[in-house]
Coordinates of C-alpha atoms and ligand atoms in Angstrom, one line a residue:
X1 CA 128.1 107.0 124.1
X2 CA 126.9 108.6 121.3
X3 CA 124.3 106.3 119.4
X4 CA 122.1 105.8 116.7
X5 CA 119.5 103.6 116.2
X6 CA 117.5 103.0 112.7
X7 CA 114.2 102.2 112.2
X8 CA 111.5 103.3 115.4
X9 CA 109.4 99.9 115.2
X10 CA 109.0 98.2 118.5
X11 CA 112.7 96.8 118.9
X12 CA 114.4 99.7 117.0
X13 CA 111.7 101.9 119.6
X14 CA 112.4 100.0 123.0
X15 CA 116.3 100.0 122.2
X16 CA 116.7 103.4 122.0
X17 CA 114.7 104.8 124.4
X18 CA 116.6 102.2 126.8
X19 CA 119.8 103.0 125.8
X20 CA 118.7 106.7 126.3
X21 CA 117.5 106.2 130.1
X22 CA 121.5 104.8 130.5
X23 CA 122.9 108.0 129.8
X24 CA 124.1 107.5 126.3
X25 CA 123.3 110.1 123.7
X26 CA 120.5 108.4 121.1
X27 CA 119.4 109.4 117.9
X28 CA 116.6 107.2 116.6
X29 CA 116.0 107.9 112.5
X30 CA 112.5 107.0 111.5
X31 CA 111.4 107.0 107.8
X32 CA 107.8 107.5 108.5
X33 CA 107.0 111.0 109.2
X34 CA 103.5 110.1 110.9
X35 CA 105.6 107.8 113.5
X36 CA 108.6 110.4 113.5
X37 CA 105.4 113.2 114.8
X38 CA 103.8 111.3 117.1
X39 CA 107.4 110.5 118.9
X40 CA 108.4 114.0 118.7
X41 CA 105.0 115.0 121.1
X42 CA 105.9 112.2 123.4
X43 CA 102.8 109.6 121.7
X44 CA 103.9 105.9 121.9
X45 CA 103.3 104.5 118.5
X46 CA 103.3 101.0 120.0
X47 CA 101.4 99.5 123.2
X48 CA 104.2 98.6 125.2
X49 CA 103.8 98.9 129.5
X50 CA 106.2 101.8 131.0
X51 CA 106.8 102.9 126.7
X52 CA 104.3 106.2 127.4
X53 CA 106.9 107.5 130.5
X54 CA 110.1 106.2 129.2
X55 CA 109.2 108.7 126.2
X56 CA 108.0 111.8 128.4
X57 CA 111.0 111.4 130.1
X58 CA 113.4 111.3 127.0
X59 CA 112.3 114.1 125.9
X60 CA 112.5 116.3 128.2
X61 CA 116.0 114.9 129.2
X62 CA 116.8 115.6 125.6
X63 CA 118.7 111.3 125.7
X64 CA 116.9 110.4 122.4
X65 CA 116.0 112.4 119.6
X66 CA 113.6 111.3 116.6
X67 CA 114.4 112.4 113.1
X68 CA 114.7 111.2 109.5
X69 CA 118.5 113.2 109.1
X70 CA 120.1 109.9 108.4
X71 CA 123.8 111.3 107.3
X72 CA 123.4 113.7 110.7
X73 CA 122.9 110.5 112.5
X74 CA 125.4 108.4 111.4
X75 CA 128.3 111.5 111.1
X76 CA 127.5 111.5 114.8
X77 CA 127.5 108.4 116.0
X78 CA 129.9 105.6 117.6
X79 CA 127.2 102.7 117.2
X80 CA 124.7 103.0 114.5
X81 CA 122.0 99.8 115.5
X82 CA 120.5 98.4 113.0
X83 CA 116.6 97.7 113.4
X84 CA 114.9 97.2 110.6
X85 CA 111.8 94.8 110.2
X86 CA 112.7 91.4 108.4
X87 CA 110.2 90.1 107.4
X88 CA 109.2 86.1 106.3
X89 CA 109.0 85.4 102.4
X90 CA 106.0 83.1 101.3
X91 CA 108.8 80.5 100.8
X92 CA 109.8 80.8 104.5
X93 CA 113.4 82.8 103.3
X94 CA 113.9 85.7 105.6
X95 CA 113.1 89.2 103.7
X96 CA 116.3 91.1 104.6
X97 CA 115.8 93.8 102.2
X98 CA 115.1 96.5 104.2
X99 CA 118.7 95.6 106.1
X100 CA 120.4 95.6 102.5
X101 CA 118.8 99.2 101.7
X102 CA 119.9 100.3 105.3
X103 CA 123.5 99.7 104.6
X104 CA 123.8 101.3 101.2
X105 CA 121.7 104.3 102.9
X106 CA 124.0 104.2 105.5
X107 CA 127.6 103.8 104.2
X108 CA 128.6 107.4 102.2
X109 CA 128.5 109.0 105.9
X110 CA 130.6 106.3 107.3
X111 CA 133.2 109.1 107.7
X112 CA 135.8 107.2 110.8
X113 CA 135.5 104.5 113.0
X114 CA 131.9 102.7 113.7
X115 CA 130.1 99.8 115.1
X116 CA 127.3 98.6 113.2
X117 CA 125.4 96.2 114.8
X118 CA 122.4 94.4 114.0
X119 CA 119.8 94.3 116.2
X120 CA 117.0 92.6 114.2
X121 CA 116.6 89.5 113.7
X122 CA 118.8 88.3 110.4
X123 CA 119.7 84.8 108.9
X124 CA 123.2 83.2 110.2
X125 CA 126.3 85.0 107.9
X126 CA 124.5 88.4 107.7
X127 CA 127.0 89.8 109.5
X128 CA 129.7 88.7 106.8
X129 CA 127.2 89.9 104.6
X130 CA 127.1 93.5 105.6
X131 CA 130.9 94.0 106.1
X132 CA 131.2 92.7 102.5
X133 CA 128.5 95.2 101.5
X134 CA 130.2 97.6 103.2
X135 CA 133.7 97.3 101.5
X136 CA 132.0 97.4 98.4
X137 CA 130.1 100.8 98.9
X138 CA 133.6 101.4 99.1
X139 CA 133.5 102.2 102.9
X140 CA 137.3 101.9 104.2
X141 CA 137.7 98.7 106.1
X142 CA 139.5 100.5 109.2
X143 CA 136.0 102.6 109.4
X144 CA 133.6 99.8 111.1
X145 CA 133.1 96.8 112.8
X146 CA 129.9 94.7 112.2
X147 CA 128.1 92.8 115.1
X148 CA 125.7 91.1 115.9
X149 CA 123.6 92.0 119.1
X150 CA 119.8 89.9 119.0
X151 CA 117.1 90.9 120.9
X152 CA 115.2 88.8 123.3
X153 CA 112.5 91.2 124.2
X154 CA 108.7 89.8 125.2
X155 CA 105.8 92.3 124.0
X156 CA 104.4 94.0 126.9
X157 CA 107.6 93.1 128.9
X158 CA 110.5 94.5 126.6
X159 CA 111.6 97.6 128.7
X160 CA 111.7 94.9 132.0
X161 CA 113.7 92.5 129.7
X162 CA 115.3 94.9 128.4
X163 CA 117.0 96.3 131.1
X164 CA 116.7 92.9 133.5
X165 CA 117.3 89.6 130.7
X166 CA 118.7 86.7 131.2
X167 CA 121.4 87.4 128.7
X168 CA 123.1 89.8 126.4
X169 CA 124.6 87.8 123.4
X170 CA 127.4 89.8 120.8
X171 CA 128.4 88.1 118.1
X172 CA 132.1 90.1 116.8
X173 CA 134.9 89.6 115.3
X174 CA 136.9 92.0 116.5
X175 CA 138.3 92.7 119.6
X176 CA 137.9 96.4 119.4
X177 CA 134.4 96.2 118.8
X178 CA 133.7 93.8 121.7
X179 CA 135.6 96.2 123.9
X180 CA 132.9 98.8 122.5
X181 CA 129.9 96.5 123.2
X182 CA 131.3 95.7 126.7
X183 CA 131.4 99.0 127.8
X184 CA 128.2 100.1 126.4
X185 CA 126.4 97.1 128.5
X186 CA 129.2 98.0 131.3
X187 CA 125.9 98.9 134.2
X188 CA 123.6 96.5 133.1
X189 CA 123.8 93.8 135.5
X190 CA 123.3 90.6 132.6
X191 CA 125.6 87.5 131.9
X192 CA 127.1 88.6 128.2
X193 CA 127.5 86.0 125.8
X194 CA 130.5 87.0 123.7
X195 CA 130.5 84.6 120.3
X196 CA 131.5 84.8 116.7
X197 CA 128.4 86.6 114.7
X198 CA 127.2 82.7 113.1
X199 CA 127.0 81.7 116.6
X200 CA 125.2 85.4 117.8
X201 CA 122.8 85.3 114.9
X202 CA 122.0 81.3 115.7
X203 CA 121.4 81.9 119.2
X204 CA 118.3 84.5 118.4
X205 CA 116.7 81.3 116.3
X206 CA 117.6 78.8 118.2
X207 CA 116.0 80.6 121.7
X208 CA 112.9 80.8 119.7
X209 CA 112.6 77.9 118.0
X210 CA 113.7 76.0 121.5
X211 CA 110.7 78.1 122.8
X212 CA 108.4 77.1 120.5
X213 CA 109.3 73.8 120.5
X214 CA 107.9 73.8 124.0
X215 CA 104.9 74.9 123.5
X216 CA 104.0 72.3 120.2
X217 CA 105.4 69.1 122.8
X218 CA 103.2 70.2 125.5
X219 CA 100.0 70.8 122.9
X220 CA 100.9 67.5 121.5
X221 CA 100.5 65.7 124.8
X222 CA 97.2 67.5 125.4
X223 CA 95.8 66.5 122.7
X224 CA 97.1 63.0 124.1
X225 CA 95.5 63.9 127.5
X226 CA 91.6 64.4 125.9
X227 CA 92.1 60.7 124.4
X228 CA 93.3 59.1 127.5
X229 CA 91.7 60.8 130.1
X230 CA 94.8 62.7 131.4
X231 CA 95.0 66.4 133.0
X232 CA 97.7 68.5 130.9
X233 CA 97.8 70.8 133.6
X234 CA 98.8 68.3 136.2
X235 CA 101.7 67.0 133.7
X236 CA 102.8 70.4 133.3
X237 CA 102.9 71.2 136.6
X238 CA 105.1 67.7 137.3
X239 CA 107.3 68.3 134.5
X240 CA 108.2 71.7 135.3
X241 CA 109.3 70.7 139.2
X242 CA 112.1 68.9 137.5
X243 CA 114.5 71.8 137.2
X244 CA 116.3 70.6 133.9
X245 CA 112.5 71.2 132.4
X246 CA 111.6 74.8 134.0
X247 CA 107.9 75.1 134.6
X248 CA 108.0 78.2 132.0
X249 CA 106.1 78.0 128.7
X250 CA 104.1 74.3 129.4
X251 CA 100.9 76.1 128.7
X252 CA 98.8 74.3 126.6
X253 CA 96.6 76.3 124.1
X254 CA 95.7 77.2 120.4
X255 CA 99.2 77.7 119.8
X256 CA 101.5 80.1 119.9
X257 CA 101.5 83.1 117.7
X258 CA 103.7 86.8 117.7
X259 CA 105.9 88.4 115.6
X260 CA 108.8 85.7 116.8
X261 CA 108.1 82.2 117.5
X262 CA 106.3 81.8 113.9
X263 CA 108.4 83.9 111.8
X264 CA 111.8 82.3 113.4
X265 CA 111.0 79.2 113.5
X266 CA 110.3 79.3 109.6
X267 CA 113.1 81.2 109.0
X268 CA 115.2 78.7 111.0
X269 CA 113.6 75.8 108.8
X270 CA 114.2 77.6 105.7
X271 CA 117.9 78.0 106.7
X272 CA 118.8 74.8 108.1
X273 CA 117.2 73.8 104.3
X274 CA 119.5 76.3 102.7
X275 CA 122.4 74.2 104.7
X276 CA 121.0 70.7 103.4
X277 CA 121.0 70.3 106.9
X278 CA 116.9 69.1 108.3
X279 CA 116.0 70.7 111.3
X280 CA 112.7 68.0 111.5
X281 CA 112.0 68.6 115.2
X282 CA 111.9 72.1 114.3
X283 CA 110.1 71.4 111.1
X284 CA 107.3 69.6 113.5
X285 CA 107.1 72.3 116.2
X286 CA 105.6 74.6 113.1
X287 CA 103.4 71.9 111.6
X288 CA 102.2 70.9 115.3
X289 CA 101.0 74.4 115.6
X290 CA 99.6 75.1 112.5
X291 CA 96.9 72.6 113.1
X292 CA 96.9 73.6 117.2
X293 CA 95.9 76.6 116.4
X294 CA 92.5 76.0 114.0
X295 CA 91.8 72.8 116.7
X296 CA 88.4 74.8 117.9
X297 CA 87.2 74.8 114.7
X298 CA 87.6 70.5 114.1
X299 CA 86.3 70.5 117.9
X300 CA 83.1 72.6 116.5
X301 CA 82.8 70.8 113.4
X302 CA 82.7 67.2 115.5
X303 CA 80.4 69.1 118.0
X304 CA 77.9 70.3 114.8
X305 CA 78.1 68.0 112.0
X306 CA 76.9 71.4 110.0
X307 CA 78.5 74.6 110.8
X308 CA 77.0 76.3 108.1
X309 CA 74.5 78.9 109.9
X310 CA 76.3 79.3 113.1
X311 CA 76.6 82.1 115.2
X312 CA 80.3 81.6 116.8
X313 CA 81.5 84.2 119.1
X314 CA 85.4 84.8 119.7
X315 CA 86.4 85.8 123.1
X316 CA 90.2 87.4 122.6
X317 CA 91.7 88.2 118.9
X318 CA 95.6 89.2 120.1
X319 CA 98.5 86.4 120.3
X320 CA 98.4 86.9 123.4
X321 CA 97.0 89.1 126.2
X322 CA 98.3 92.6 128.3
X323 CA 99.3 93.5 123.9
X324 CA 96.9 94.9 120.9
X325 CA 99.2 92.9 118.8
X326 CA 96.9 90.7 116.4
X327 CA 100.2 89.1 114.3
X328 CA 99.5 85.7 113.6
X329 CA 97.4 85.4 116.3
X330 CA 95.5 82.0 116.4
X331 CA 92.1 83.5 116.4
X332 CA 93.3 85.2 112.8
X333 CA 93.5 81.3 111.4
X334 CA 90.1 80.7 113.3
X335 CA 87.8 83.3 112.0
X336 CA 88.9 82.5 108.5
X337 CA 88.4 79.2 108.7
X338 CA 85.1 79.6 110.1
X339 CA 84.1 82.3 107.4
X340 CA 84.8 79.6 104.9
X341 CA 82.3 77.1 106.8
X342 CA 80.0 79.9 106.3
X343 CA 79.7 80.7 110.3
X344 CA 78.5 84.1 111.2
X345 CA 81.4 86.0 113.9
X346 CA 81.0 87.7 116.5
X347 CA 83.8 89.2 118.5
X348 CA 85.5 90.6 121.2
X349 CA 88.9 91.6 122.4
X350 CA 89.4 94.5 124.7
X351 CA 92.6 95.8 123.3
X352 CA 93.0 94.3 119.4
X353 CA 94.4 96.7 117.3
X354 CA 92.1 98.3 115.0
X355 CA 94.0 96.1 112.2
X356 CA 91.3 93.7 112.5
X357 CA 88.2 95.1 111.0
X358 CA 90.3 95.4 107.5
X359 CA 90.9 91.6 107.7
X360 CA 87.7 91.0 108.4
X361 CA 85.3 93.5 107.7
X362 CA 82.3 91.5 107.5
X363 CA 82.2 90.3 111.3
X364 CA 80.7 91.5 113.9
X365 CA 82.6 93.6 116.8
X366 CA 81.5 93.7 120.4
X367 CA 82.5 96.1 123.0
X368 CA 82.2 93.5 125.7
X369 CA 82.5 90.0 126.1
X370 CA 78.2 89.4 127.4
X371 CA 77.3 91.1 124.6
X372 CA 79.4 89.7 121.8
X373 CA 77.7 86.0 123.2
X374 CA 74.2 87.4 123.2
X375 CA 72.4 84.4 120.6
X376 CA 75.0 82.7 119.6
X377 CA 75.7 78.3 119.4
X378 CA 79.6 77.9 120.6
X379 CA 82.1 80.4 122.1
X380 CA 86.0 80.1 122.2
X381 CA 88.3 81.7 123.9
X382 CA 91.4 82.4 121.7
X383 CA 93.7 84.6 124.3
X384 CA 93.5 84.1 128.6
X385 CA 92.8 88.1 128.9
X386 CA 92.7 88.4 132.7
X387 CA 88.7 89.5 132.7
X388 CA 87.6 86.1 131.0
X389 CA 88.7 84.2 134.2
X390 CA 85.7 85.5 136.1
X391 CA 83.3 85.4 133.3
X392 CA 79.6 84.7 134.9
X393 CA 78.9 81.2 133.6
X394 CA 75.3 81.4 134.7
X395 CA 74.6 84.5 132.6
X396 CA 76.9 83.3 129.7
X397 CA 74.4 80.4 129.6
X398 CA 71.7 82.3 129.3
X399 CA 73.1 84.9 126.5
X400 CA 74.0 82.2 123.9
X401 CA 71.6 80.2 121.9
X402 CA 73.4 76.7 122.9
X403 CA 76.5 77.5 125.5
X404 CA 79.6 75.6 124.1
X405 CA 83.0 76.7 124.7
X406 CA 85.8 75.9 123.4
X407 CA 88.7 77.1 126.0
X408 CA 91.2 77.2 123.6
X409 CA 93.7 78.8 127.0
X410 CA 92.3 76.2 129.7
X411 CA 91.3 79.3 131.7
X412 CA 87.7 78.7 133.3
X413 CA 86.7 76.7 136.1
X414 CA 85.5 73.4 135.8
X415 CA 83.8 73.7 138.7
X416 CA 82.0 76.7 137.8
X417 CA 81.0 75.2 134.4
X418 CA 79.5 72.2 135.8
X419 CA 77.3 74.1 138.9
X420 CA 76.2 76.2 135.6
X421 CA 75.0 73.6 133.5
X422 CA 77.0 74.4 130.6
X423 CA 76.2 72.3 127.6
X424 CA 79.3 71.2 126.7
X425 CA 82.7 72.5 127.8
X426 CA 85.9 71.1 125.5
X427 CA 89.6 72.4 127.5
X428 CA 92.8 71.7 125.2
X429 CA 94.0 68.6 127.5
X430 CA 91.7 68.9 131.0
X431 CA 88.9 66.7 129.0
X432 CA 85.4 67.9 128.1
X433 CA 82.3 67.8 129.9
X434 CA 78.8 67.8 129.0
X435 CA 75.4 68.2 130.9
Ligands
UDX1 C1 108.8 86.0 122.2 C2 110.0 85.6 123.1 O1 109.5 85.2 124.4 C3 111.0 86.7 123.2 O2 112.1 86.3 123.9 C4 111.4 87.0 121.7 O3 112.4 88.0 121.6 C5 110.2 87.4 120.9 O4 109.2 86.3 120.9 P1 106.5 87.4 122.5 O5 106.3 87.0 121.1 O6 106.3 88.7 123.0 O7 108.0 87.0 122.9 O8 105.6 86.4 123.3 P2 105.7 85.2 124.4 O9 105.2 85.8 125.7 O10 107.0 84.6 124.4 O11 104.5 84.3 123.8 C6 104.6 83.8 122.5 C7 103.4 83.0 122.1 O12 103.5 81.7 122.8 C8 102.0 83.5 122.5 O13 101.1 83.3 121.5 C9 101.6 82.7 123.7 O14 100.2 82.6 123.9 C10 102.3 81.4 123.4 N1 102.6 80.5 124.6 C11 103.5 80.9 125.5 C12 101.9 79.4 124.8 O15 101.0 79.0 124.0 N2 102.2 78.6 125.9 C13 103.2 79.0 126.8 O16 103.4 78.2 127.7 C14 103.8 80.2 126.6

C-alpha cells in the first residue's frame, strides 16, 4: 500500500519503518530538516534496539522515504498516519495542536479517496473532530475516512511490539475504511480490535492508565510492607501466580515514569473531568506516584535530620533502563528536590541523553558508577540498569563517606549487603537493614 506517515518522532519513526519492512510503499514527512538529514544517511535519531538496521535496510530497499514534500506525500498516498507529538497542558488538557495544524496542512492535497488515521495518542472524539475539520477545509466528504489506530509500543521494544503485540485496535466508522485497515494488518499475525473511534481512542488511555494503576497498588503495599515487616517481592510473586492478576508490572519502585503512563493517565483524569465523570482510582494512581517517586529523598531526610551539605550520588537518571530517555523519569523529581535541600549531586547513568546537563547544569556527572560514589553520605539507585546488580558492595563501602542506599528498584542482594557491612540499606518494601 502506498502510505504516508507524518511526523518522524519515535512512534511516527517506528511505524513507518515497520510498515516499510511489510512491503508497503512509505513516505515519512519530517518538519525538522536536522532529523529529515540524519534519516536520509541511515542515522537513527532515537535509541530504539534493531531502529539502526531496520533503517539501513529501508534505504537501500528504497520502502520508506524521508522528506518534508508534504502535498507530494499526501497526493500519493492511500493512508496518510497521523503522528504527531501531543503533548500534556499544565492543566492536565492534552495539547492537540500540532494534530489540528496537521490537518489544515494536510487537507488542500486531499485530492480522492484517503484514510487518515491517527496514530498518536488523542483525547476521546478526536476522531469526530478531525472529519469535522476536514469538511470545513472544505475537503469533499467522499475523499476520507478518519480512524483511529493507538499505538501500544514499549521504548526499547517498539519494533518487537510492533510487529508481535498483543493487539491491534481500529477505531472507524466506516466499513470501507476498516476493509482498508484490515488488509493493511492482513500478515501480521495480532488479534484486531475493531471498535467505534470513542471506544479506539479510550482503549490507548485506559491500557495505560490500567498499567499504571498497577504499579501505584503494588508501591502502595510496599510501602505497607516496610511498616509491617512484609516482603513485597514475595506478595508479588503470589499475586501474579493467580492468572486473573498476571505477574507483569508488580515491580515495586520509585514509580513509574515515560512518555506514557504519566502523560495518559493525566490526560485521562483531565477527560473523565471534562465528562463530569471522576475517574478517583485513576486520580490516586497519579497522586500515589507523585510522592513514590521523591520517597528516597523523605527516606534521606528521616535517615539525616539535616541534608543540607550532603554529597548524594544517583545511580541511573532514565525512566527506565536498555533507553536514554530521561522523560519524567523519577530521578528528574529527585535531584530537584535534593538541590532545594541544598545537597550536592553526583551522578551517573550509562546511557541518559545528554538532555540532562541543561536541567541540571550544576551537578556533577560521572562516567562510571565507583567513581560517581567516591566521598559521598547516601546513594540511590533510581533505574535497575543491568550493571548495578553486580555492583561490589565491599568497594562501594569503602568509596562513599557513609554507605546508605536507597534501592529505589529493589535490585541488590541483601545478602551481599549484610556480608559487606553496609550502613544502612532501605529497599522500597523488602525492609531496611542496618549494621
Ligand atoms: C509504556 C507501555 O508499556 C506501552 O504499551 C505504551 O504504549 C507506552 O508506555 P514505556 O513507557 O516504554 O511503555 O515503558 P514501560 O516498560 O511500560 O515502563 C513504564 C514505567 O513503569 C517505567 O518507568 C518503569 O520503571 C515503570 N514500571 C514498570 C514499574 O515501576 N514497575 C513495573 O512493574 C513495570
Amino acid at each position: 500500500m502506498n502510505l504516508c506517515v507524518i511526523g518522524a518522532g519515535y512512534v511516527g519513526l517506528i511505524t513507518a519503518l515497520c510498515f516499510g519492512k511489510k512491503e508497503n510503499k512509505v513516505i515519512c514527512v519530517e518538519k525538522d530538516s536536522n532529523k529529515l538529514r540524519l534519516l536520509k544517511n541511515g542515522v537513527p535519531t532515537i535509541f530504539e534496539e534493531g531502529l539502526d538496521e531496520l533503517l539501513k535496510e529501508s534505504l537501500i530497499k528504497d520502502s520508506v522515504l524521508f522528506t518534508d514534500d508534504l502535498a507530494l506525500s499526501i497526493k500519493s498516498s492511500d493512508i496518510i498516519f497521523i503522528a504527531v507529538g501531543t503533548p500534556t497542558k499544565e492543566n492536565w488538557d492534552v495539547d492537540v495542536s500540532q494534530v489540528e495544524q496537521v490537518i489544515d496542512l494536510i487537507s488542500p492535497y486531499i485530492d480522492k479517496y484517503k484514510v487518515v488515521v491517527t496514530k498518536s495518542t488523542v483525547p476521546v472524539g478526536t476522531q469526530k473532530y478531525i472529519k469535522r475539520k476536514l469538511l470545513e477545509n472544505n475537503v469533499p466528504r467522499e475523499y476520507f475516512d478518519v480512524v483511529s489506530n493507538p499505538e501500544f509500543l514499549r521504548e526499547g521494544k517498539a519494533i518487537d511490539d510492533f510487529f508481535n503485540g498483543d493487539k491491534i485496535v481500529v477505531g472507524c466508522d466506516s466499513i470501507k475504511a476498516k476493509d482498508i485497515m484490515k488488509n493493511l494488518y492482513e500478515s501480521f499475525k495480532i488479534k484486531m480490535v475493531f471498535a467505534s473511534p470513542e471506544t479506539a481512542e479510550l482503549i490507548k488511555y485506559t491500557s495505560n492508565a490500567l498499567l499504571s494503576v498497577k504499579i501505584s497498588f503494588i508501591n502502595e503495599i510496599a510501602n505497607l510492607c516496610n511498616k509491617v515487616g512484609a516482603d513485597i517481592d514475595v506478595i508479588a510473586y503470589a499475586l501474579g501466580l493467580d492468572k486473573r492478576i498476571s505477574p507483569l508490572f508488580l515491580n515495586a519502585g520509585i514509580g513509574y515514569g515515560g512518555s506514557c503512563f504519566p502523560k495518559d493517565t493525566k490526560a485521562l483524569v483531565k477527560i473523565s473531568e471534562n465528562y463530569n465523570c471522576e475517574l478517583k482510582i485513576v486520580k490516586s494512581t497519579v497522586d500515589v506516584n507523585e510522592k513514590q517517586r521523591v520517597l528516597p529523598v523523605s527516606i534521606l531526610s528521616e535517615h539525616y535530620n539535616e541534608l543540607e551539605g550532603k554529597m548524594v550520588a544517583i545511580l541511573g537518571l532514565t525512566f527506565k533502563p536498555d533507553t536514554d530517555d530521561i522523560r519524567e523519569a523519577p530521578s528528574l523529581y529527585i535531584i530537584e528536590k535534593l538541590l532545594e535541600a541544598k545537597v550536592k549531586v553526583k551522578a551517573y547513568d550509562p546511557m541518559a541523553s545528554p538532555e540532562i546537563r541543561k536541567i541540571f547544569p550544576d551537578i556533577i556527572y560521572c562516567d562510571d558508577a565507583y567513581e560517581c560514589l567516591v566521598g559521598t553520605d547516601a546513594m540511590i539507585i533510581c533505574t535497575e540498569w543491568s550493571e548495578f546488580l553486580n555492583i561490589d558492595l565491599f568497594k562501594v563501602k569503602e568509596l562513599m563517606r557513609e554507605s546508605v542506599i536507597i534501592d529505589g528498584r529493589n535490585m541488590l542482594d541483601t545478602k551481599k549487603i549484610i556480608q559487606a557491612k553496609i550502613k544502612a540499606y532501605y529497599s522500597i518494601g523488602k525492609g531496611n537493614i542496618k549494621s
